[in-house]
Coordinates of C-alpha atoms in Angstrom, one line a residue:
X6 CA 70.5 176.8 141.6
X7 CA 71.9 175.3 138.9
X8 CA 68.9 176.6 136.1
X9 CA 69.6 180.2 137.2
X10 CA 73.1 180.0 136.4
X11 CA 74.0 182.0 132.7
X12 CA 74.7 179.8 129.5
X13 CA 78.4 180.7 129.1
X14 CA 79.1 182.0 125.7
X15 CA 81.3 180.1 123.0
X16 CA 84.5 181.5 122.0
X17 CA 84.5 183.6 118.4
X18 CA 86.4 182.0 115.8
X19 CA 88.7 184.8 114.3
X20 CA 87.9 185.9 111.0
X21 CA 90.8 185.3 108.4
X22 CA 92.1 188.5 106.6
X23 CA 90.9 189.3 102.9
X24 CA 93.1 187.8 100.3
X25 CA 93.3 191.4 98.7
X26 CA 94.4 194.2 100.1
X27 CA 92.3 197.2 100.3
X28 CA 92.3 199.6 97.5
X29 CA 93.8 196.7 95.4
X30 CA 90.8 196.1 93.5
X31 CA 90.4 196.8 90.0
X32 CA 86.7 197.0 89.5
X33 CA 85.5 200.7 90.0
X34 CA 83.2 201.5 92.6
X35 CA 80.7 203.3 90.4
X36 CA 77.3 201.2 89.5
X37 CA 78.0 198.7 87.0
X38 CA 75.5 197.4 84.0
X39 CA 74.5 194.4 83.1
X40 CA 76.8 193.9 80.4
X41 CA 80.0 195.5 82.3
X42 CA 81.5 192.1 82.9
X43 CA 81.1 190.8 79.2
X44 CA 83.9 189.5 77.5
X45 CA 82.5 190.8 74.2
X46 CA 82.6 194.4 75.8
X47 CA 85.3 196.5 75.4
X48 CA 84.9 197.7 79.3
X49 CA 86.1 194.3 80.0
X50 CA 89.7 194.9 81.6
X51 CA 92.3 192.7 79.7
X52 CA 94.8 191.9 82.6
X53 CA 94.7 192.6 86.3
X54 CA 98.2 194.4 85.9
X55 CA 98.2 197.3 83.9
X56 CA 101.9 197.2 84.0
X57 CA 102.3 193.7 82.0
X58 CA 102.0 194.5 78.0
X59 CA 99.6 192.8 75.9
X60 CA 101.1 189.9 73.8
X61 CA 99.3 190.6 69.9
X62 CA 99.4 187.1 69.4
X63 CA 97.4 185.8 72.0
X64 CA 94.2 184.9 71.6
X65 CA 91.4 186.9 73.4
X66 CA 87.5 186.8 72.8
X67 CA 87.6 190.4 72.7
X68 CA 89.8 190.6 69.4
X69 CA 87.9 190.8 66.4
X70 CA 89.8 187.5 65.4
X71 CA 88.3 185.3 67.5
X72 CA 85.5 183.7 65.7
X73 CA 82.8 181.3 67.7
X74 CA 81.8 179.9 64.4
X75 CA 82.3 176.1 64.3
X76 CA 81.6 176.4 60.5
X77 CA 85.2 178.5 60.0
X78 CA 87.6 175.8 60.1
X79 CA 87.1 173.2 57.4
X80 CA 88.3 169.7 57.2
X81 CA 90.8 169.9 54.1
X82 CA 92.5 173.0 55.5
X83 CA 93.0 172.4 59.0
X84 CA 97.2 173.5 58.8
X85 CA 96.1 176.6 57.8
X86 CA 93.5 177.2 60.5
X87 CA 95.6 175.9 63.5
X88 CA 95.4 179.3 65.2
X89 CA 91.7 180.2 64.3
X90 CA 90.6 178.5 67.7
X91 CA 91.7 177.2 70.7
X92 CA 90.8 173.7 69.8
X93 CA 92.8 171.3 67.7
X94 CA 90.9 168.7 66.8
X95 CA 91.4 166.2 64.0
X96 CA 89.3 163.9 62.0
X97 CA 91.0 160.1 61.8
X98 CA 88.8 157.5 60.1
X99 CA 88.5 153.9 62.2
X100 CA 89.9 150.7 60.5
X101 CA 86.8 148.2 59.0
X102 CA 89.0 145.1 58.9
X103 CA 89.3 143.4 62.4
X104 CA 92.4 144.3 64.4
X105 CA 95.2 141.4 64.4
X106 CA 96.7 141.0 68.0
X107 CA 100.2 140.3 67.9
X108 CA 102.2 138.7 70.3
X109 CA 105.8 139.3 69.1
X110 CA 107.4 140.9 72.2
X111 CA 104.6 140.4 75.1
X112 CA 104.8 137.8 78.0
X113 CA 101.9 135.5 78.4
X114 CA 101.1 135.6 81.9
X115 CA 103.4 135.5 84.8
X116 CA 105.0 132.7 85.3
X117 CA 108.0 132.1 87.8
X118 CA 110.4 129.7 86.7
X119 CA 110.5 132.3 83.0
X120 CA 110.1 135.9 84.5
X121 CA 112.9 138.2 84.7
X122 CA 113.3 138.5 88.7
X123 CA 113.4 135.3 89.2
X124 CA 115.9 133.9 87.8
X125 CA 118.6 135.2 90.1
X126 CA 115.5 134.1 93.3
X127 CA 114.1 130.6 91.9
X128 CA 117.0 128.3 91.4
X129 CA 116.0 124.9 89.6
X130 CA 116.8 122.4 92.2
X131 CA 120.2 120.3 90.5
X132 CA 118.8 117.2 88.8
X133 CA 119.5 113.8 91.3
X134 CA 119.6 110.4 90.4
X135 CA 116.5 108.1 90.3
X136 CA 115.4 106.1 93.0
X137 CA 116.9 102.2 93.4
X138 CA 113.8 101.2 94.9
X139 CA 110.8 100.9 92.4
X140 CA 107.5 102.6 93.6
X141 CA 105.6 99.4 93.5
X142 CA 105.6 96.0 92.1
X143 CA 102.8 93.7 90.6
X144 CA 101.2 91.4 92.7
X145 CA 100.4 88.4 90.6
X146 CA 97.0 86.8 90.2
X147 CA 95.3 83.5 90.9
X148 CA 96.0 83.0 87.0
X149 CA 99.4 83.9 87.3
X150 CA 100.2 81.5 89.9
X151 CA 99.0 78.6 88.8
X152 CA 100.5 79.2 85.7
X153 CA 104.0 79.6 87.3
X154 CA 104.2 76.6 89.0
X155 CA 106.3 73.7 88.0
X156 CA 106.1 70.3 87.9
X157 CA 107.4 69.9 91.7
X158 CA 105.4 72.3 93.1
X159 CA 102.2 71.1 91.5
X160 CA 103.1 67.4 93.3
X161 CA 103.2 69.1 96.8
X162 CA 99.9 71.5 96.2
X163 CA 98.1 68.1 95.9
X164 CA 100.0 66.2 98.4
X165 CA 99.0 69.1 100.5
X166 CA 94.9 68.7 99.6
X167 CA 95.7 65.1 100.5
X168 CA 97.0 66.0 103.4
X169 CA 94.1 67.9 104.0
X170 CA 91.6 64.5 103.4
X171 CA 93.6 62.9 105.5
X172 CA 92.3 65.0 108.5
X173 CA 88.6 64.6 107.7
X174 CA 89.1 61.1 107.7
X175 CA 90.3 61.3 110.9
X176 CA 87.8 63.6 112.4
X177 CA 85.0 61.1 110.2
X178 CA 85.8 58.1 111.8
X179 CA 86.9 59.6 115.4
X180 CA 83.0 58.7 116.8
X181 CA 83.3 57.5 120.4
X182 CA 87.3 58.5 121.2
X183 CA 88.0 61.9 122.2
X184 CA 91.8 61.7 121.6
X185 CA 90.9 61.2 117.5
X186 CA 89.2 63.8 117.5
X187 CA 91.7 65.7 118.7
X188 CA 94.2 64.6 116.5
X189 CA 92.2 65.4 113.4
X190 CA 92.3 68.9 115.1
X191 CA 96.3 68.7 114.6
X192 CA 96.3 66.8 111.2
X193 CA 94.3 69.6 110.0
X194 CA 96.8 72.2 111.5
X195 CA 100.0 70.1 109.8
X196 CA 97.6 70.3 106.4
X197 CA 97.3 74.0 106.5
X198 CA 100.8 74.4 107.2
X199 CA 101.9 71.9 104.0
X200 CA 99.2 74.2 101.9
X201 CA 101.1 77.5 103.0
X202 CA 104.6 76.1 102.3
X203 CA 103.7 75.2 98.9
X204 CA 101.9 78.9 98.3
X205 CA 105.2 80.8 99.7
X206 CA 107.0 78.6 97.2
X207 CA 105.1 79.6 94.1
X208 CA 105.1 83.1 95.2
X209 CA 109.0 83.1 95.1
X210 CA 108.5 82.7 91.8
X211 CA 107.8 86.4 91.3
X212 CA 109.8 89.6 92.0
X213 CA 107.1 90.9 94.5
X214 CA 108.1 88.4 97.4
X215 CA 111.5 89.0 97.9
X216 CA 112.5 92.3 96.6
X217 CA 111.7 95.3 98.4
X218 CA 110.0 98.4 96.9
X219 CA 108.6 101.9 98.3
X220 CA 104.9 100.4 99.3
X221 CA 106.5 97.0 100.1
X222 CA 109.6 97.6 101.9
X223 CA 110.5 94.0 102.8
X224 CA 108.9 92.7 100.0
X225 CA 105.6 90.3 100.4
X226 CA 107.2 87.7 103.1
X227 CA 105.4 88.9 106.0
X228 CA 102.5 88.1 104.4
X229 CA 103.8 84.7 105.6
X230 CA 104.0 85.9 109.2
X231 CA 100.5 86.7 108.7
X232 CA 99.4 83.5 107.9
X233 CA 101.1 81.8 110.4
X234 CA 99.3 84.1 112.8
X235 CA 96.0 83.0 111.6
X236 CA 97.0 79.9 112.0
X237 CA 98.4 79.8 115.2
X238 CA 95.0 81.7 116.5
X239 CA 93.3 78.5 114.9
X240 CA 95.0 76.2 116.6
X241 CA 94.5 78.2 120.1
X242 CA 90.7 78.2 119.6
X243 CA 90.3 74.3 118.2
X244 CA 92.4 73.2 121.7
X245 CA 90.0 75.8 124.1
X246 CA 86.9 73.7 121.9
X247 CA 88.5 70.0 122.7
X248 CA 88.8 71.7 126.5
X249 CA 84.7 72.7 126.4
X250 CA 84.2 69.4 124.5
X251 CA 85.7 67.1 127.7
X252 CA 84.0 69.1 130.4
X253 CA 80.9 68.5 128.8
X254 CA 81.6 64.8 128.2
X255 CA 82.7 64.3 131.9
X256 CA 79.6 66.1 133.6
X257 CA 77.7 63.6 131.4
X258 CA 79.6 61.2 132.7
X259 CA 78.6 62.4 136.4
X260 CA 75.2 62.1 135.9
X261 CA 74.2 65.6 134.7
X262 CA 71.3 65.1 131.9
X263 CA 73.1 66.7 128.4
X264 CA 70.9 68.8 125.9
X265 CA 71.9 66.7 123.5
X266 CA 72.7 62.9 122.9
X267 CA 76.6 62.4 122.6
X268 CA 77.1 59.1 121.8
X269 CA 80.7 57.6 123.0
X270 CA 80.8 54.2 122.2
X271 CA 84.0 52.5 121.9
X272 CA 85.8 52.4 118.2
X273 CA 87.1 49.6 117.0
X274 CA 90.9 48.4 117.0
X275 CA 91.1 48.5 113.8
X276 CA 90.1 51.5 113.3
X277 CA 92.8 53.3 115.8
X278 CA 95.4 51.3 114.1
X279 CA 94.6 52.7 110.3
X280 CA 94.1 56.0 111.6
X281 CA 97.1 56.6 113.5
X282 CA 99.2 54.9 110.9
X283 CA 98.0 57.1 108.5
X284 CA 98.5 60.2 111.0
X285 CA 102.1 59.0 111.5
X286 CA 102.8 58.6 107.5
X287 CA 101.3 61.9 106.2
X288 CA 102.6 63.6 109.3
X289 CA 106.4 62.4 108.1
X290 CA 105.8 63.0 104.6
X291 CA 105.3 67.2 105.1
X292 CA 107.8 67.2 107.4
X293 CA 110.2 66.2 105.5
X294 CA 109.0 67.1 102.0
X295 CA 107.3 69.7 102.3
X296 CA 109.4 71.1 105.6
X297 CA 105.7 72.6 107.3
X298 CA 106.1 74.6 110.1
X299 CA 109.9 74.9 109.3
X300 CA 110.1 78.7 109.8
X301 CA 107.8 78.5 112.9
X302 CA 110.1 75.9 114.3
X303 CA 113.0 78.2 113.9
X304 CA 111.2 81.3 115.4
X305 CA 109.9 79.1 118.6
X306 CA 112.0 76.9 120.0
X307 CA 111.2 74.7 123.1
X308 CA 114.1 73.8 125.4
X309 CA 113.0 70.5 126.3
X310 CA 112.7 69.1 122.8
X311 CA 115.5 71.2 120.8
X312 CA 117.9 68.3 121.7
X313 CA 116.1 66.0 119.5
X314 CA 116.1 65.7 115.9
X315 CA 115.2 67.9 113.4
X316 CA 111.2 66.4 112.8
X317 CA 110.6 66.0 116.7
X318 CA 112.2 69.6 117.5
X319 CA 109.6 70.9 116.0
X320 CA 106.8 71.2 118.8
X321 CA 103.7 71.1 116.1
X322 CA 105.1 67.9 114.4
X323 CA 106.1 66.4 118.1
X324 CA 102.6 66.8 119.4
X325 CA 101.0 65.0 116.4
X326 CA 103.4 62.0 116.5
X327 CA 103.4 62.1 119.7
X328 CA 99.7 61.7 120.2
X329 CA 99.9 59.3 116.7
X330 CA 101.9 56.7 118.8
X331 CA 99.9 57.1 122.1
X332 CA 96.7 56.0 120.4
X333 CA 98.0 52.9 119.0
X334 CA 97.9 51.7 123.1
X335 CA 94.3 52.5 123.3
X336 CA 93.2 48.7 121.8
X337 CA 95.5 47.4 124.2
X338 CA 93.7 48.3 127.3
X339 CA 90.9 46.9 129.3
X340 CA 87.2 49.0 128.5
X341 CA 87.1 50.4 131.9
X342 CA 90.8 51.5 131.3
X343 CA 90.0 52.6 128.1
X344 CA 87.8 55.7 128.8
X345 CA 90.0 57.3 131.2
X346 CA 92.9 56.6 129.1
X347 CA 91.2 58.4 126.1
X348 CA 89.7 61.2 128.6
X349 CA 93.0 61.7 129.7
X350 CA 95.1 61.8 126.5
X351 CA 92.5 64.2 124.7
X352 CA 92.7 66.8 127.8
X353 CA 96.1 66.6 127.6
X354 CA 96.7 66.9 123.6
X355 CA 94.1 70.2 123.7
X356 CA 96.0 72.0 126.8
X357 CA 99.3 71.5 125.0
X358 CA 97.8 73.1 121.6
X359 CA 96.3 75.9 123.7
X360 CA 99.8 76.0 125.1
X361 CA 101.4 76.0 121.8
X362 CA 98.9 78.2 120.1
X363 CA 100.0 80.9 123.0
X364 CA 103.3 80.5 122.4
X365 CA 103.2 80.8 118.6
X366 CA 100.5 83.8 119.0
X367 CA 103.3 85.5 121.0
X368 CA 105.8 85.4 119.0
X369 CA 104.3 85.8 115.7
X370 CA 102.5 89.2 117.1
X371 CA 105.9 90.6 118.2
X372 CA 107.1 90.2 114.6
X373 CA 104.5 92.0 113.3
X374 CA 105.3 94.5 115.7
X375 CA 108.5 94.6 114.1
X376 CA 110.1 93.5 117.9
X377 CA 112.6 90.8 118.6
X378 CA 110.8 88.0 121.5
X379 CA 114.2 85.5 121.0
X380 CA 116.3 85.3 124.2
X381 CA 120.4 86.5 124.5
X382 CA 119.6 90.0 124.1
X383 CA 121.1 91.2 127.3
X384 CA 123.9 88.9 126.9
X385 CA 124.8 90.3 123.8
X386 CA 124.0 93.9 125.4
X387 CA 126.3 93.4 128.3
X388 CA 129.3 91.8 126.4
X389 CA 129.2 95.0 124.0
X390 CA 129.6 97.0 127.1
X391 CA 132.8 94.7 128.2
X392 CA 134.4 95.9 125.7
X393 CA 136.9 98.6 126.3
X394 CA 136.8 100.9 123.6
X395 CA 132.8 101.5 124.6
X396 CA 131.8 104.1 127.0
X397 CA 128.4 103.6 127.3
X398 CA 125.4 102.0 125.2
X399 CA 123.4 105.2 124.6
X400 CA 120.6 102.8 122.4
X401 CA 120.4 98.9 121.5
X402 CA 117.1 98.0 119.1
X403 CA 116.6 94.2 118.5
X404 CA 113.4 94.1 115.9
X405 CA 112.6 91.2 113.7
X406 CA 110.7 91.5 110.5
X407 CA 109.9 88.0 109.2
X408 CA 110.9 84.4 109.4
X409 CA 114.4 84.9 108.1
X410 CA 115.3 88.7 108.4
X411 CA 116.3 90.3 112.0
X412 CA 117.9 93.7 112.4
X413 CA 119.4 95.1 115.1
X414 CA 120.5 99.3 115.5
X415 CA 123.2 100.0 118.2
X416 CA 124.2 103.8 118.7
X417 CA 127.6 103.8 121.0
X418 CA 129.5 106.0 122.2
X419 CA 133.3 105.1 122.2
X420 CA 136.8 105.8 122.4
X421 CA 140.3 105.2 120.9
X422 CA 142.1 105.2 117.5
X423 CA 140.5 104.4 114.3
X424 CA 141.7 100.9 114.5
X425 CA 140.6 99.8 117.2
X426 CA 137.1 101.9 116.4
X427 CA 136.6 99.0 112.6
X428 CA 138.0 96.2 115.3
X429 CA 135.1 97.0 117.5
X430 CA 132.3 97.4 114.4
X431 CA 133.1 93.5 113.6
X432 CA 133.2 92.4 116.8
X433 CA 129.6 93.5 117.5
X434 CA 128.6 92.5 114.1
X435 CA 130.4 88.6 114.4
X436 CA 128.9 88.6 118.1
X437 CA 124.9 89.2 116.9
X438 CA 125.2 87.1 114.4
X439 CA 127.0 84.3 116.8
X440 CA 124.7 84.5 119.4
X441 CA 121.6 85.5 118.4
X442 CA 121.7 83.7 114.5
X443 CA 122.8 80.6 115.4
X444 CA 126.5 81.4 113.6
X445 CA 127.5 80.8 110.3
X446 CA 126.1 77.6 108.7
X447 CA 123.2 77.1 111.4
X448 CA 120.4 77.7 109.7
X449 CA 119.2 80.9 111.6
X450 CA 117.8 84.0 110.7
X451 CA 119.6 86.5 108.7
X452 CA 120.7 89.5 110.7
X453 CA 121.7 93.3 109.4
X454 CA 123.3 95.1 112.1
X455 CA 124.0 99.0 111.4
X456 CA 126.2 100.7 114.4
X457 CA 126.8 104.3 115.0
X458 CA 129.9 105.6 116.9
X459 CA 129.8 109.0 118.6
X460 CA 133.4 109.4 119.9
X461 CA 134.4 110.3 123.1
X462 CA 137.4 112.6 124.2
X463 CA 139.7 111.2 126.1

């Protein structure tokens, strides 16, 4: 059905009408030569309009003026042939010398800060003054501080490598007691601590330490922090090694076979006398000298000891004299006595530096966290909300960032007259530093406290 059915036909397009009329054209309807529609023929019809008169002094092929000859119009007279063609052209001669560019009056490129435009769009920013803080300053050199250091601080470096001998002397001559050995352990800790006093010293010597700059914006003193946290990790591994070193010693001593031959003979009275003497003496001498673990003292302070004075409130120099004067009583006792006396004080001098080692790990990695660990905090916190000017306590940031700079950042909001508002901004300040920096004259860390009052309406 559908193949019989017709091919429907496309529309016709409409043909447009003739641009002439009929009748309009001016070429006759007679047969035409060849040479009927040459211009050089006088058959050729001048216009299309009869009606429109011929100008004389136009120019027409068919005039007997017009001359095809290229030859007719010469160089030297080309004013007075102007009008014998319908071309104009004229002969100029090209310069031989190369062409000089000049520059008078032309913009080199575009540039923004000098073009037109933009000098009404791109306003130079107004010139501000230079920063206080320098970008960085230099770090001085082995070189450097060696030669910077005086006569005094020359006198505790080697006191300190003395110090330093005085603990492998210790740990040389502590064959068969476990409780020299662990005291070497803490003669070596108080030597390291005497040897970084007396490099923090000689780096105060140079601008780096103290004064702040753009890379170093508290200045090189928590290097010192960093130190002390090496250290303190030190001491926290050599008291977990005196803990391994005892259980192995006492499963030897309940008839397990060791690996290895440990001997544990008995050392002689002598011996212990010299040797804690000498602990005791070099001990006293840093401590008061050289002040070692001074700043650590004042970051960690244990309750039960900060009563007494100022050498045995620090715990690092009260465990070393401590365990100094407990081993002069070792010659005193009977041999059976003897080895559980020794057992005894060595297990107890290495849980009390792992103890100490924790503590001082603690606190030290909070300051490099740039956190506060001390205690009062709430206190403080909850005496500035007492107070009856403050609403509320919107934000309170206790941060510490070395030995003896805190900071603490308080945003309050608050109400009443501008009197009362500077009354309130010392009391905070005088209350921080009272309770949390031991008050003026103690000896505590510095504190700079920055408040910010949003006021209330009434």
């Amino acid at each position: 059905m559908a193949s019989n059915m017709p091919l429907p036909v496309p529309p016709r397009t409409p043909t447009p009408p003739p641009d002439d009329p009929p009748g309009a054209s001016a070429i006759p309807s007679q047969n035409l030569g060849r040479d009927t529609l040459s211009p050089l023929v006088e058959s050729f019809a001048p216009s299309r309009n009869p009606s429109i008169p011929e100008d004389p002094s136009r120019l027409s092929p068919t005039k007997a003026s017009f001359n095809l000859s290229v030859d007719a119009a010469q160089p030297n007279d080309q004013s007075d042939n102007v009008s014998s063609g319908p071309f104009n052209f004229q002969t100029t001669s090209m310069a031989k010398s190369p062409v000089v560019k000049s520059n008078i009056g032309q913009r080199r490129g575009h540039k923004y800060k000098h073009s037109s435009i933009s000098h009404q769009i791109f306003l130079e920013p107004p010139p501000r003054a230079p920063l206080a803080l320098p970008n960085s300053l230099p770090i001085p050199t082995l070189k450097e501080c060696r030669s910077s250091m005086s006569v005094d601080q020359k006198r505790r470096f080697w006191w300190s490598v003395c110090h330093m001998f005085v603990a492998a002397y210790t740990l040389w001559s502590a064959h068969g007691s476990l409780a020299m050995t662990a005291l070497s352990h803490l003669i070596l800790f108080d030597s390291l601590g005497a040897l970084l006093c007396v490099a923090v010293d000689v780096l105060g010597n140079f601008e780096v330490w103290k004064r702040s700059s753009i890379r170093h914006p508290f200045g090189l003193e928590r290097a010192e922090v960093l130190a002390g946290f090496a250290m303190c990790v030190l001491l926290l591994f050599m008291g977990l090694d005196l803990i391994s070193h005892n259980l192995q010693h006492f499963l030897e001593s309940s008839g397990h076979e060791p690996h290895h031959e440990h001997p544990h003979e008995r050392v002689s009275p002598g011996s212990v006398d010299f040797t804690a003497l000498l602990a005791i003496s070099s001990t006293l001498i840093s401590a008061i000298g050289l002040r070692n673990h001074g700043r650590i003292g004042k970051a960690m302070r244990f309750g039960y000891i900060e009563s007494l004075p100022s050498v045995l409130s620090n715990p690092s120099h009260f465990l070393t004299l401590s365990c100094s004067a407990l081993l002069l009583l070792l010659p005193l006792v009977s041999i059976q006595l003897y080895t559980w006396l020794d057992v005894t004080l060595s297990s107890t001098i290495s849980i009390c530096m792992c103890v100490l080692g924790m503590r001082l790990v603690k606190t030290l990695g909070s300051m490099l966290l740039m956190s506060y660990s001390g205690s009062g905090v709430s206190d403080v916190v909850r005496d500035i909300e007492a107070d009856p000017c403050v609403f509320a306590v919107d934000d309170a940031r206790f941060w510490q960032v070395h030995y003896g700079l805190c900071m603490a950042n308080l945003r309050l909001r608050v109400t009443g007259s501008e009197e009362n508002l500077i009354r309130l901004r010392e009391r905070v300040s005088s209350l921080i530093k009272n309770r949390l920096g031991g008050g003026y004259g103690g000896g505590g860390q510095k504190w700079e406290i920055s408040t910010q009052f949003t006021i209330e309406n009434a």
